[in-house]
mmCIF file of N, CA and C in Angstrom:
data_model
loop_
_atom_site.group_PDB
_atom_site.id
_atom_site.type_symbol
_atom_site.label_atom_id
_atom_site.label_comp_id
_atom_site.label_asym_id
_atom_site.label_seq_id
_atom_site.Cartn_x
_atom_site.Cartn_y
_atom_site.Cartn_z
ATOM 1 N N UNK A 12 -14.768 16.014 -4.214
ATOM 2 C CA UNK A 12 -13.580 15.645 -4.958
ATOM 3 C C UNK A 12 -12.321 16.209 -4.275
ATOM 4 N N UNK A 13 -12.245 17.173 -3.815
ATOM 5 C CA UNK A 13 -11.197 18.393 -2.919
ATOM 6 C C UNK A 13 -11.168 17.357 -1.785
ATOM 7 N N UNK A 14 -11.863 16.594 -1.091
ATOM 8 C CA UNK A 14 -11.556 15.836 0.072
ATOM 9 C C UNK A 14 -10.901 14.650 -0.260
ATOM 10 N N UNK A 15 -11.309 13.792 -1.209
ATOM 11 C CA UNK A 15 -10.893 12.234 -2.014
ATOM 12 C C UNK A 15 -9.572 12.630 -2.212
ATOM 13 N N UNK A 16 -9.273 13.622 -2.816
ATOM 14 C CA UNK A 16 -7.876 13.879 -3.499
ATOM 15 C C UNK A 16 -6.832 14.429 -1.914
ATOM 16 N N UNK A 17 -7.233 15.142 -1.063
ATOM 17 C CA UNK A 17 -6.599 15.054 0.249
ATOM 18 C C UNK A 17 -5.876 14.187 0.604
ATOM 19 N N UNK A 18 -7.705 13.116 1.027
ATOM 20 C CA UNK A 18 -7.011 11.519 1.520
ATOM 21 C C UNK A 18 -6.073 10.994 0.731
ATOM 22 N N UNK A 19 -6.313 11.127 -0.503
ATOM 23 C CA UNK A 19 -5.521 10.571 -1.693
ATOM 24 C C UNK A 19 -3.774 10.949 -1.374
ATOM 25 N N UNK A 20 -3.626 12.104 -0.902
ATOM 26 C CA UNK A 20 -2.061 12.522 -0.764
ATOM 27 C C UNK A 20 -1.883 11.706 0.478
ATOM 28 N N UNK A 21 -2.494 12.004 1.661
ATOM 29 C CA UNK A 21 -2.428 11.452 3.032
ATOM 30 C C UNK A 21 -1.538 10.021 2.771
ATOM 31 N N UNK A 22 -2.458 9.064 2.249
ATOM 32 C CA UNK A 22 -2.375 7.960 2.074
ATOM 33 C C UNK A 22 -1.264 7.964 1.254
ATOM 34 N N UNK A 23 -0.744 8.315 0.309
ATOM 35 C CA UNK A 23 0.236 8.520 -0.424
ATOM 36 C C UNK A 23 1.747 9.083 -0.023
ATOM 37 N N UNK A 24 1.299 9.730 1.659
ATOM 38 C CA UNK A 24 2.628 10.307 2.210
ATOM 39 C C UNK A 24 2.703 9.151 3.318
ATOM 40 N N UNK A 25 1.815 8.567 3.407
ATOM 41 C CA UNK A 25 2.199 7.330 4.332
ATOM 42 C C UNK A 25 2.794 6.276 4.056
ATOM 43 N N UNK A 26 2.382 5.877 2.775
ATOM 44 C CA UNK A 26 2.783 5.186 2.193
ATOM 45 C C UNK A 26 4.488 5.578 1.429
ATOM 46 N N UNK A 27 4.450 6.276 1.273
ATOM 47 C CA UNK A 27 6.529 6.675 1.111
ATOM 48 C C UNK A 27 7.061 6.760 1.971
ATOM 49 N N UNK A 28 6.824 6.556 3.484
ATOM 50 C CA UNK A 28 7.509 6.772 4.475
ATOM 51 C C UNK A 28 8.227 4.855 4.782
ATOM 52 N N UNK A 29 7.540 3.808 3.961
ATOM 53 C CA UNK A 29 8.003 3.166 4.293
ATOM 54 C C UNK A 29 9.330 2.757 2.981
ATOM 55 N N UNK A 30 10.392 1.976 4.239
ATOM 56 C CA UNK A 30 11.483 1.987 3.512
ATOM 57 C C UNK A 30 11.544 0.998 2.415
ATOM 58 N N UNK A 31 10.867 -0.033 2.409
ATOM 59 C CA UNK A 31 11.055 -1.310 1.096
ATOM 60 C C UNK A 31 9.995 -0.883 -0.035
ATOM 61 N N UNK A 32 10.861 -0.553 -1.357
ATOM 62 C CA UNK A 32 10.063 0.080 -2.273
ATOM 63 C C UNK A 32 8.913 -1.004 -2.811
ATOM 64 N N UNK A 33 9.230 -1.915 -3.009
ATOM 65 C CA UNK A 33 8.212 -3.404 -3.178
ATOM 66 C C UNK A 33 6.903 -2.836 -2.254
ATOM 67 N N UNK A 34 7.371 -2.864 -1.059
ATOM 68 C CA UNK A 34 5.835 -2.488 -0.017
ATOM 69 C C UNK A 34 5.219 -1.167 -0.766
ATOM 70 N N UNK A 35 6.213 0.052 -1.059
ATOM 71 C CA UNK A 35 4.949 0.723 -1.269
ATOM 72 C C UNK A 35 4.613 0.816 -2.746
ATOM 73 N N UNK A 36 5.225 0.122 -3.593
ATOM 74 C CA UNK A 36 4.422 -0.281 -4.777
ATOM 75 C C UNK A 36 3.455 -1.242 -5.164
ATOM 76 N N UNK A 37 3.490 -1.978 -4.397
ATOM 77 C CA UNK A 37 1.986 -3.396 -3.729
ATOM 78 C C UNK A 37 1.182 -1.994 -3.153
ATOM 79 N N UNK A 38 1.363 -1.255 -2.271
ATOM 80 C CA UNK A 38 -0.364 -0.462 -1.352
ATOM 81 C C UNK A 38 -0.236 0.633 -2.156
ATOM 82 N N UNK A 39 0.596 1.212 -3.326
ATOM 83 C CA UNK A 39 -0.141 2.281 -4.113
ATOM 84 C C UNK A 39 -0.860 1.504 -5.321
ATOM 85 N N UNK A 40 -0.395 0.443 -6.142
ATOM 86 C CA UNK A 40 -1.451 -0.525 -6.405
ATOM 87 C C UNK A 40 -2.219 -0.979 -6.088
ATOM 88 N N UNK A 41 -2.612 -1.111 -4.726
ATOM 89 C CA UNK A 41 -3.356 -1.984 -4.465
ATOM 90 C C UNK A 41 -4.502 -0.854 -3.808
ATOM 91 N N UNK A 42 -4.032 0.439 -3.886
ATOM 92 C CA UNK A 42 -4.796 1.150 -2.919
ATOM 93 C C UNK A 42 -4.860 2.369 -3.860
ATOM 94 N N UNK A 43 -4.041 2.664 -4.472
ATOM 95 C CA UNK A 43 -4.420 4.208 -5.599
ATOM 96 C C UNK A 43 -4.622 3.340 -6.510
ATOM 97 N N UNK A 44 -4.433 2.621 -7.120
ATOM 98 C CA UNK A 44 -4.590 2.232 -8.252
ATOM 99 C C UNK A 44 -5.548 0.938 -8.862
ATOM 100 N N UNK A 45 -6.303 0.566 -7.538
ATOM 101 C CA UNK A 45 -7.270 -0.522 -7.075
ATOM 102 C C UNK A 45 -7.160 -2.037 -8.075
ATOM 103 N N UNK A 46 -5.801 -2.239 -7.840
ATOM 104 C CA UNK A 46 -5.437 -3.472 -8.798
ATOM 105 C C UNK A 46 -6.291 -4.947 -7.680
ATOM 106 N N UNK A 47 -6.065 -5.534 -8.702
ATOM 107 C CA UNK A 47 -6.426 -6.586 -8.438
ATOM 108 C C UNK A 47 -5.279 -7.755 -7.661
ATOM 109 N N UNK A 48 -5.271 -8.543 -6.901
ATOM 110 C CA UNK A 48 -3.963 -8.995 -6.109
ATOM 111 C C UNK A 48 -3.142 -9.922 -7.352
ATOM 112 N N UNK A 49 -3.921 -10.496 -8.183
ATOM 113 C CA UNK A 49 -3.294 -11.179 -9.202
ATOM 114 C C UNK A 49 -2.396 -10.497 -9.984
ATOM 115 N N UNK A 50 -2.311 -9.362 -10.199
ATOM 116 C CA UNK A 50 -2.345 -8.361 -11.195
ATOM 117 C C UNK A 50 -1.303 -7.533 -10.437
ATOM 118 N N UNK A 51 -1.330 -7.402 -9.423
ATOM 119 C CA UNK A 51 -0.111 -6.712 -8.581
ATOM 120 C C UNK A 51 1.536 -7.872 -8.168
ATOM 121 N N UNK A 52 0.727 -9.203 -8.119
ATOM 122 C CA UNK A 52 1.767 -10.102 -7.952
ATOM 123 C C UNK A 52 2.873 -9.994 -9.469
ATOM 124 N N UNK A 53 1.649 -10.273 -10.588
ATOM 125 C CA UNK A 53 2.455 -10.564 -12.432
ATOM 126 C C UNK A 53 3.440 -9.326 -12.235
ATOM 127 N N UNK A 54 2.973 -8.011 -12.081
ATOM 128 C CA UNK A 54 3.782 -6.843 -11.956
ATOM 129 C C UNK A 54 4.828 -6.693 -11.546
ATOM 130 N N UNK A 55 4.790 -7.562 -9.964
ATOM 131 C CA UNK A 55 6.083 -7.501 -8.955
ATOM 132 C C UNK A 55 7.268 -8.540 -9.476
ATOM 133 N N UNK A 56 6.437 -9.930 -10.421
ATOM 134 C CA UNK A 56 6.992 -11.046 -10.401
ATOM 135 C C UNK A 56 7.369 -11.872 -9.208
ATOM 136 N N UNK A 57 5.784 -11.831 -8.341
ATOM 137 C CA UNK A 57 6.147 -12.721 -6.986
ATOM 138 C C UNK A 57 4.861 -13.408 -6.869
ATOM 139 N N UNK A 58 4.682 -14.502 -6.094
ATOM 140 C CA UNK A 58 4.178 -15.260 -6.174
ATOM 141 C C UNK A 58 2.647 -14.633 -5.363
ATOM 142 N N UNK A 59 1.468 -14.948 -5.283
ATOM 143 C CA UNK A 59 0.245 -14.221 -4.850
ATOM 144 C C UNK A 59 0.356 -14.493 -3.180
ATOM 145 N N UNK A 60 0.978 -15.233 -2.831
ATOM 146 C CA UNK A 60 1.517 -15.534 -1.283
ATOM 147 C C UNK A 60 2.689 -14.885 -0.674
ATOM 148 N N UNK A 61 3.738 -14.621 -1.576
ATOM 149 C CA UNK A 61 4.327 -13.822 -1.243
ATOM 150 C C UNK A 61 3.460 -12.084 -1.160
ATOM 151 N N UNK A 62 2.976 -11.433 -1.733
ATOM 152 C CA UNK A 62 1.973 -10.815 -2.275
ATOM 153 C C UNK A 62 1.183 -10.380 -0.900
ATOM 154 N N UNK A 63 0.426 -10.890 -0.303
ATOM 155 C CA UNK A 63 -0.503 -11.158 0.488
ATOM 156 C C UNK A 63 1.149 -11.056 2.260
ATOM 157 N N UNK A 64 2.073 -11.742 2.143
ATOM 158 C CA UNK A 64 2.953 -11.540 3.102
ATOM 159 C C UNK A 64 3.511 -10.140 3.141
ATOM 160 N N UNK A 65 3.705 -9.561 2.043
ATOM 161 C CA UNK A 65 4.655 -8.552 1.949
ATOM 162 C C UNK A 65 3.078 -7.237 2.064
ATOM 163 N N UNK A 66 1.773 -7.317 1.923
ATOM 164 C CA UNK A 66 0.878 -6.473 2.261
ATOM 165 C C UNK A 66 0.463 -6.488 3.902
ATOM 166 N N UNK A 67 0.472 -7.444 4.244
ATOM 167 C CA UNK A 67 0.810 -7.680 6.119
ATOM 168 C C UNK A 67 1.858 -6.727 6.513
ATOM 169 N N UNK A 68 3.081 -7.170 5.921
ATOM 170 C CA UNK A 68 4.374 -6.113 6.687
ATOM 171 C C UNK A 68 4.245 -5.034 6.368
ATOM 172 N N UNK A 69 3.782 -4.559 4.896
ATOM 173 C CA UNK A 69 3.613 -3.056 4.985
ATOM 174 C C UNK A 69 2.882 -2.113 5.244
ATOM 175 N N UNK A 70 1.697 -2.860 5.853
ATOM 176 C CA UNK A 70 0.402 -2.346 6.783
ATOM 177 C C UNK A 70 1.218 -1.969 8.182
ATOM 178 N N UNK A 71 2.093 -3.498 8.733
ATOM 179 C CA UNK A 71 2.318 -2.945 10.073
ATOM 180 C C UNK A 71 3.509 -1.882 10.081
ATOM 181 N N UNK A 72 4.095 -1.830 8.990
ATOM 182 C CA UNK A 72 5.019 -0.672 8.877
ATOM 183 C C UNK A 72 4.528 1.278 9.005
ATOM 184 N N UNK A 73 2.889 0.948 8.637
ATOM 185 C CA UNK A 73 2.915 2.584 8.381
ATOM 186 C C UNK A 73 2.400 3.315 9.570
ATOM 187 N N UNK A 74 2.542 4.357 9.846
ATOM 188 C CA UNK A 74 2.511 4.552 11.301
ATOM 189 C C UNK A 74 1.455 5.557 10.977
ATOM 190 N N UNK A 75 0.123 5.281 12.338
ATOM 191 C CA UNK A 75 -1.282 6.598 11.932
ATOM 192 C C UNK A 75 -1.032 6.866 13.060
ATOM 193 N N UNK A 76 -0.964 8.182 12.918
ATOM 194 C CA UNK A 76 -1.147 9.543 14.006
ATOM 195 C C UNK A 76 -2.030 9.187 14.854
ATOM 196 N N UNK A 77 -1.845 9.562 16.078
ATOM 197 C CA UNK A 77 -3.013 9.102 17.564
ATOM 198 C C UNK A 77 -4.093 10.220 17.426
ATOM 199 N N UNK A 78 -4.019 10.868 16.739
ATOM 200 C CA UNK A 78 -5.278 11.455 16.207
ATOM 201 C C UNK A 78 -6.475 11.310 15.300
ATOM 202 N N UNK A 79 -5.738 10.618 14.602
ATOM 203 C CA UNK A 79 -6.386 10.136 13.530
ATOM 204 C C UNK A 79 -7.124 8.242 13.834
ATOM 205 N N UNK A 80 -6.932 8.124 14.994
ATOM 206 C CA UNK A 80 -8.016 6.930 15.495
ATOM 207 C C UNK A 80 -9.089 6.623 16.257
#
């Protein structure tokens, strides 16, 4: 549990580093909070395609340490 909750911050400090708050409220939903994509779109009020575009850009936005690959 001491390790889950680690990753849990990790992922959580990566995820605030990016600048469009939309992006990191789609991957802490979608990733702390294991929503469903339907269910993250009703939330945002965007369409499940938009949804799915805006989880692309904020993947290539977060930057992993050359250590960590």
């Amino acid at each position: 549990e001491k390790e889950l909750n680690k990753v849990k911050s990790e992922i959580l400090a990566a995820i605030e580093k990016i600048p469009n708050e939309d992006y990191q409220n789609l991957l802490i939903m979608r990733y702390l909070g294991e929503c469903p994509w339907d269910v993250i779109a009703s939330k945002l009020y965007v369409s499940r395609a938009t949804i799915f575009n805006w989880h692309y850009e904020a993947l290539n936005q977060i930057k992993i340490p050359e250590t960590s690959r």
